[in-house]
């Protein structure tokens, strides 16, 4: 698992482990497969700036579920031992069903090949499906990962933080400050900064998100996750940046180092149609996955 890779190796190795979208030392065949409204300003929009920041953030996941589908762009930057890599993704996500489809592009220097194709990822409650995974997996096969069994709950493993999990993390917010208004891609947004507690977020999460967040709360070395969140006038999350930290034990004789993963989610095009068809059992790879 990715968290184990961080603990076992050095900084560069840890960064590369994330850059190949989760080098998972398992056999694929052994892997298992809320919110309400708010106040209104009279024009149909929520007056989010006038509300308590904790109320606004605690409602964000529910507001997204009301909005339905959206287009999403993601980036995940890892810094360890002087090595920095960035993984980017783009696709659509349905917050009502918590399913999505994204294309994830790996940096060529970390992947080790200039012609590596993007990884297709399907997100579903409790599961992550990956195609063009590499590591000995045939090109026409999918790998299925049980996200509730991952030590990070799939917050970093796939190179993408599940959009609903990113929003649900805000339910665990504390020490929040309102940083004021700004403009994001032509939309007025309200900026909030704070720290999310993984345990608190897991307890407050919707049932379909609770398993993965509970796994992350147990597996991460630090429960505190600093964040910056940007919500529009209707209380919809437009952008969120989380900073995850891991303690890397390094190799024998080396000092422990900290690995930082900055995950950014940008949401736009609300109301976009989202179609996600999960693979049939015959299309799922059940052989051994080669470690990178």
Tab-separated table of C-alpha atoms in Angstrom:
chain	number	residue	atom	x	y	z
A	1	UNK	CA	0.000	0.000	0.000
A	2	UNK	CA	1.104	3.542	-0.566
A	3	UNK	CA	1.363	4.392	3.122
A	4	UNK	CA	3.576	1.366	3.646
A	5	UNK	CA	5.776	2.464	0.765
A	6	UNK	CA	6.327	5.788	2.480
A	7	UNK	CA	7.338	4.089	5.697
A	8	UNK	CA	9.612	1.533	4.067
A	9	UNK	CA	11.646	3.578	1.631
A	10	UNK	CA	13.563	6.813	1.250
A	11	UNK	CA	12.195	10.121	0.044
A	12	UNK	CA	12.728	9.588	-3.682
A	13	UNK	CA	11.333	6.091	-3.504
A	14	UNK	CA	8.271	7.320	-1.656
A	15	UNK	CA	7.620	10.009	-4.254
A	16	UNK	CA	7.966	7.493	-7.059
A	17	UNK	CA	5.610	5.073	-5.305
A	18	UNK	CA	2.860	7.664	-5.414
A	19	UNK	CA	3.763	8.718	-8.934
A	20	UNK	CA	2.929	5.296	-10.311
A	21	UNK	CA	-0.567	5.676	-8.874
A	22	UNK	CA	-0.174	3.410	-5.900
A	23	UNK	CA	2.292	0.542	-6.047
A	24	UNK	CA	0.183	-1.983	-4.181
A	25	UNK	CA	1.919	-5.160	-3.033
A	26	UNK	CA	-1.125	-7.391	-3.279
A	27	UNK	CA	-2.636	-9.885	-5.654
A	28	UNK	CA	-5.642	-8.308	-7.328
A	29	UNK	CA	-7.698	-11.427	-6.758
A	30	UNK	CA	-7.174	-11.054	-3.000
A	31	UNK	CA	-8.452	-7.503	-2.877
A	32	UNK	CA	-12.155	-7.038	-2.161
A	33	UNK	CA	-13.524	-5.780	-4.570
A	34	UNK	CA	-26.027	13.837	4.196
A	35	UNK	CA	-26.326	17.439	4.319
A	36	UNK	CA	-29.155	19.875	4.092
A	37	UNK	CA	-30.041	23.309	2.933
A	38	UNK	CA	-29.033	26.591	4.402
A	39	UNK	CA	-30.087	30.151	4.721
A	40	UNK	CA	-31.019	32.083	1.598
A	41	UNK	CA	-30.369	35.691	0.650
A	42	UNK	CA	-33.755	35.908	-1.053
A	43	UNK	CA	-32.421	35.306	-4.567
A	44	UNK	CA	-32.163	31.529	-4.279
A	45	UNK	CA	-28.525	31.694	-3.195
A	46	UNK	CA	-27.175	30.835	0.218
A	47	UNK	CA	-25.591	33.789	2.004
A	48	UNK	CA	-22.579	31.715	2.947
A	49	UNK	CA	-20.434	34.670	4.029
A	50	UNK	CA	-22.903	35.472	6.806
A	51	UNK	CA	-22.911	31.943	8.230
A	52	UNK	CA	-20.601	30.240	10.703
A	53	UNK	CA	-17.675	28.734	8.764
A	54	UNK	CA	-18.141	25.342	10.440
A	55	UNK	CA	-21.780	25.262	9.331
A	56	UNK	CA	-20.872	26.109	5.730
A	57	UNK	CA	-18.132	23.486	5.546
A	58	UNK	CA	-20.139	20.840	7.357
A	59	UNK	CA	-22.887	21.196	4.773
A	60	UNK	CA	-20.609	21.198	1.699
A	61	UNK	CA	-20.848	17.470	0.929
A	62	UNK	CA	-24.647	17.562	1.154
A	63	UNK	CA	-24.852	20.575	-1.146
A	64	UNK	CA	-22.756	18.745	-3.735
A	65	UNK	CA	-25.075	15.736	-3.509
A	66	UNK	CA	-27.978	18.078	-4.266
A	67	UNK	CA	-26.076	19.504	-7.247
A	68	UNK	CA	-25.551	16.056	-8.777
A	69	UNK	CA	-22.838	15.759	-11.407
A	70	UNK	CA	-19.852	17.993	-12.042
A	71	UNK	CA	-16.678	18.136	-14.047
A	72	UNK	CA	-13.491	17.731	-12.041
A	73	UNK	CA	-9.797	18.433	-12.354
A	74	UNK	CA	-7.324	17.084	-9.853
A	75	UNK	CA	-3.662	17.358	-9.046
A	76	UNK	CA	-1.571	15.543	-6.482
A	77	UNK	CA	1.904	16.786	-5.678
A	78	UNK	CA	4.348	14.809	-3.599
A	79	UNK	CA	7.527	16.157	-2.058
A	80	UNK	CA	9.980	13.810	-0.363
A	81	UNK	CA	13.733	13.886	0.034
A	82	UNK	CA	14.114	16.704	-2.480
A	83	UNK	CA	12.023	14.896	-5.096
A	84	UNK	CA	8.774	16.488	-6.294
A	85	UNK	CA	6.261	14.881	-8.660
A	86	UNK	CA	2.763	15.885	-9.764
A	87	UNK	CA	-0.046	13.641	-10.985
A	88	UNK	CA	-2.993	15.235	-12.806
A	89	UNK	CA	-6.486	13.968	-13.485
A	90	UNK	CA	-9.605	15.111	-15.300
A	91	UNK	CA	-13.130	13.726	-15.678
A	92	UNK	CA	-16.631	13.790	-14.234
A	93	UNK	CA	-18.142	12.804	-10.905
A	94	UNK	CA	-21.705	12.248	-9.657
A	95	UNK	CA	-22.050	13.226	-6.010
A	96	UNK	CA	-25.465	11.572	-5.708
A	97	UNK	CA	-24.180	8.103	-6.541
A	98	UNK	CA	-20.567	8.813	-5.520
A	99	UNK	CA	-19.289	7.446	-8.812
A	100	UNK	CA	-16.915	9.021	-11.286
A	101	UNK	CA	-14.587	8.470	-14.214
A	102	UNK	CA	-11.208	10.188	-14.519
A	103	UNK	CA	-8.136	10.033	-16.718
A	104	UNK	CA	-4.997	10.228	-14.604
A	105	UNK	CA	-1.746	11.379	-16.233
A	106	UNK	CA	1.562	10.435	-14.655
A	107	UNK	CA	4.752	12.487	-15.025
A	108	UNK	CA	6.973	10.740	-17.572
A	109	UNK	CA	10.133	11.002	-15.481
A	110	UNK	CA	8.463	9.168	-12.594
A	111	UNK	CA	6.716	6.583	-14.767
A	112	UNK	CA	9.959	5.743	-16.526
A	113	UNK	CA	8.519	5.815	-20.051
A	114	UNK	CA	7.665	8.624	-22.428
A	115	UNK	CA	4.761	6.785	-24.049
A	116	UNK	CA	2.883	5.696	-20.932
A	117	UNK	CA	-0.841	6.054	-21.485
A	118	UNK	CA	-3.125	7.754	-18.978
A	119	UNK	CA	-4.665	5.508	-16.350
A	120	UNK	CA	-8.455	5.327	-16.461
A	121	UNK	CA	-9.948	5.297	-12.968
A	122	UNK	CA	-13.521	4.521	-12.017
A	123	UNK	CA	-14.540	5.660	-8.548
A	124	UNK	CA	-17.379	4.012	-6.642
A	125	UNK	CA	-18.361	3.701	-2.975
A	126	UNK	CA	-15.789	1.411	-1.380
A	127	UNK	CA	-13.972	0.632	-4.617
A	128	UNK	CA	-11.425	1.955	-7.103
A	129	UNK	CA	-11.072	0.456	-10.599
A	130	UNK	CA	-7.935	1.136	-12.656
A	131	UNK	CA	-7.198	0.405	-16.335
A	132	UNK	CA	-3.825	0.773	-18.057
A	133	UNK	CA	-2.467	0.163	-14.590
A	134	UNK	CA	0.782	-1.343	-15.841
A	135	UNK	CA	2.806	-3.496	-13.438
A	136	UNK	CA	2.071	-6.644	-15.427
A	137	UNK	CA	-1.692	-6.059	-15.744
A	138	UNK	CA	-2.963	-6.706	-19.321
A	139	UNK	CA	-4.074	-3.543	-21.140
A	140	UNK	CA	-7.646	-4.780	-21.543
A	141	UNK	CA	-8.113	-5.643	-17.857
A	142	UNK	CA	-9.172	-3.635	-14.829
A	143	UNK	CA	-7.751	-3.803	-11.321
A	144	UNK	CA	-10.272	-3.526	-8.488
A	145	UNK	CA	-9.163	-2.195	-5.113
A	146	UNK	CA	-11.239	-2.235	-1.944
A	147	UNK	CA	-10.706	1.317	-0.675
A	148	UNK	CA	-11.903	0.452	2.819
A	149	UNK	CA	-8.918	-1.930	3.063
A	150	UNK	CA	-6.361	0.731	2.106
A	151	UNK	CA	-4.479	2.385	4.937
A	152	UNK	CA	-5.146	5.793	3.371
A	153	UNK	CA	-8.776	5.093	2.390
A	154	UNK	CA	-7.888	6.041	-1.213
A	155	UNK	CA	-7.150	9.637	-0.263
A	156	UNK	CA	-3.805	9.331	-2.094
A	157	UNK	CA	-3.421	5.787	-3.436
A	158	UNK	CA	-4.876	6.333	-6.903
A	159	UNK	CA	-3.162	9.664	-7.458
A	160	UNK	CA	-6.593	11.280	-7.016
A	161	UNK	CA	-8.530	12.047	-3.852
A	162	UNK	CA	-12.089	10.825	-4.330
A	163	UNK	CA	-14.132	14.058	-4.781
A	164	UNK	CA	-16.815	13.058	-2.289
A	165	UNK	CA	-14.203	12.024	0.274
A	166	UNK	CA	-12.528	15.407	-0.210
A	167	UNK	CA	-15.823	17.127	0.596
A	168	UNK	CA	-16.640	14.775	3.474
A	169	UNK	CA	-13.289	15.613	5.063
A	170	UNK	CA	-14.615	19.125	5.649
A	171	UNK	CA	-17.141	17.667	8.103
A	172	UNK	CA	-14.169	17.180	10.411
A	173	UNK	CA	-13.080	20.818	10.182
A	174	UNK	CA	-11.856	22.756	13.209
A	175	UNK	CA	-9.936	25.979	13.824
A	176	UNK	CA	-11.489	27.458	10.685
A	177	UNK	CA	-10.961	31.052	9.601
A	178	UNK	CA	-12.809	32.955	6.893
A	179	UNK	CA	-10.221	34.443	4.533
A	180	UNK	CA	-12.608	36.574	2.473
A	181	UNK	CA	-13.955	36.638	-1.078
A	182	UNK	CA	-12.044	36.121	-4.312
A	183	UNK	CA	-12.711	35.073	-7.882
A	184	UNK	CA	-12.089	31.607	-9.268
A	185	UNK	CA	-12.545	31.026	-13.004
A	186	UNK	CA	-15.010	33.892	-13.169
A	187	UNK	CA	-17.006	32.760	-10.119
A	188	UNK	CA	-17.134	34.572	-6.782
A	189	UNK	CA	-15.949	32.221	-4.048
A	190	UNK	CA	-15.515	32.379	-0.288
A	191	UNK	CA	-12.187	31.141	1.048
A	192	UNK	CA	-11.986	29.128	4.271
A	193	UNK	CA	-8.807	27.830	5.888
A	194	UNK	CA	-8.593	25.290	8.651
A	195	UNK	CA	-7.604	21.827	9.795
A	196	UNK	CA	-9.723	18.696	9.348
A	197	UNK	CA	-9.582	15.838	11.837
A	198	UNK	CA	-9.795	12.446	10.133
A	199	UNK	CA	-11.530	10.736	13.046
A	200	UNK	CA	-14.139	13.467	13.345
A	201	UNK	CA	-14.725	13.449	9.582
A	202	UNK	CA	-15.155	9.662	9.540
A	203	UNK	CA	-17.756	9.788	12.317
A	204	UNK	CA	-19.724	12.550	10.563
A	205	UNK	CA	-19.443	11.144	7.018
A	206	UNK	CA	-22.308	9.722	5.008
A	207	UNK	CA	-22.606	5.904	5.168
A	208	UNK	CA	-21.045	5.317	1.750
A	209	UNK	CA	-17.969	7.401	2.616
A	210	UNK	CA	-17.538	6.262	6.195
A	211	UNK	CA	-15.626	3.040	5.514
A	212	UNK	CA	-12.819	4.647	3.504
A	213	UNK	CA	-12.453	7.611	5.861
A	214	UNK	CA	-12.427	5.303	8.875
A	215	UNK	CA	-9.586	3.350	7.258
A	216	UNK	CA	-7.674	6.585	6.668
A	217	UNK	CA	-8.229	7.678	10.276
A	218	UNK	CA	-6.564	4.458	11.426
A	219	UNK	CA	-3.797	4.341	8.829
A	220	UNK	CA	-2.460	7.896	8.655
A	221	UNK	CA	0.329	8.875	11.011
A	222	UNK	CA	-1.338	12.266	11.554
A	223	UNK	CA	-5.063	12.842	12.025
A	224	UNK	CA	-4.787	16.582	11.303
A	225	UNK	CA	-5.191	17.563	7.633
A	226	UNK	CA	-4.755	21.284	6.850
A	227	UNK	CA	-6.980	22.556	4.047
A	228	UNK	CA	-8.043	25.552	1.997
A	229	UNK	CA	-11.623	25.409	0.692
A	230	UNK	CA	-13.389	27.728	-1.749
A	231	UNK	CA	-17.201	27.702	-1.936
A	232	UNK	CA	-19.464	29.709	-4.225
A	233	UNK	CA	-22.485	31.780	-3.197
A	234	UNK	CA	-24.685	28.665	-3.259
A	235	UNK	CA	-22.433	26.784	-0.867
A	236	UNK	CA	-21.033	24.496	-3.581
A	237	UNK	CA	-17.426	23.467	-3.153
A	238	UNK	CA	-15.476	24.828	-6.109
A	239	UNK	CA	-11.921	24.104	-5.006
A	240	UNK	CA	-10.275	22.387	-2.071
A	241	UNK	CA	-6.642	21.721	-1.285
A	242	UNK	CA	-5.654	19.207	1.387
A	243	UNK	CA	-2.154	18.663	2.758
A	244	UNK	CA	-1.514	15.119	3.928
A	245	UNK	CA	1.635	14.233	5.862
A	246	UNK	CA	3.315	10.887	6.423
A	247	UNK	CA	6.221	9.929	8.636
A	248	UNK	CA	8.770	7.971	6.603
A	249	UNK	CA	11.001	5.758	8.728
A	250	UNK	CA	13.550	5.475	5.945
A	251	UNK	CA	16.131	2.741	5.703
A	252	UNK	CA	18.345	1.523	8.491
A	253	UNK	CA	20.771	4.202	9.594
A	254	UNK	CA	18.758	7.009	8.000
A	255	UNK	CA	16.818	9.648	9.856
A	256	UNK	CA	13.046	9.703	9.611
A	257	UNK	CA	11.686	12.098	6.998
A	258	UNK	CA	8.289	13.602	6.392
A	259	UNK	CA	6.473	13.060	3.122
A	260	UNK	CA	3.959	15.738	2.159
A	261	UNK	CA	1.171	15.149	-0.357
A	262	UNK	CA	-0.823	18.160	-1.552
A	263	UNK	CA	-4.091	17.111	-3.200
A	264	UNK	CA	-6.150	19.711	-5.074
A	265	UNK	CA	-9.675	19.283	-6.446
A	266	UNK	CA	-11.336	21.796	-8.797
A	267	UNK	CA	-15.070	21.440	-9.549
A	268	UNK	CA	-17.016	23.174	-12.325
A	269	UNK	CA	-19.747	22.472	-14.900
A	270	UNK	CA	-22.324	21.492	-12.285
A	271	UNK	CA	-25.194	19.513	-13.758
A	272	UNK	CA	-22.917	17.711	-16.215
A	273	UNK	CA	-24.150	14.218	-17.124
A	274	UNK	CA	-22.064	11.432	-15.594
A	275	UNK	CA	-22.163	7.872	-16.874
A	276	UNK	CA	-20.105	5.246	-15.097
A	277	UNK	CA	-20.379	1.568	-16.018
A	278	UNK	CA	-18.426	-0.641	-13.663
A	279	UNK	CA	-16.466	-3.514	-15.236
A	280	UNK	CA	-17.887	-7.020	-15.433
A	281	UNK	CA	-16.187	-9.647	-13.291
A	282	UNK	CA	-14.620	-11.211	-16.410
A	283	UNK	CA	-12.852	-7.927	-17.148
A	284	UNK	CA	-11.169	-7.699	-13.737
A	285	UNK	CA	-7.589	-8.920	-13.470
A	286	UNK	CA	-7.025	-11.587	-10.818
A	287	UNK	CA	-3.317	-12.250	-11.315
A	288	UNK	CA	-0.317	-10.918	-9.455
A	289	UNK	CA	0.515	-7.223	-9.683
A	290	UNK	CA	4.229	-6.583	-10.152
A	291	UNK	CA	5.768	-4.067	-7.753
A	292	UNK	CA	7.578	-1.077	-9.203
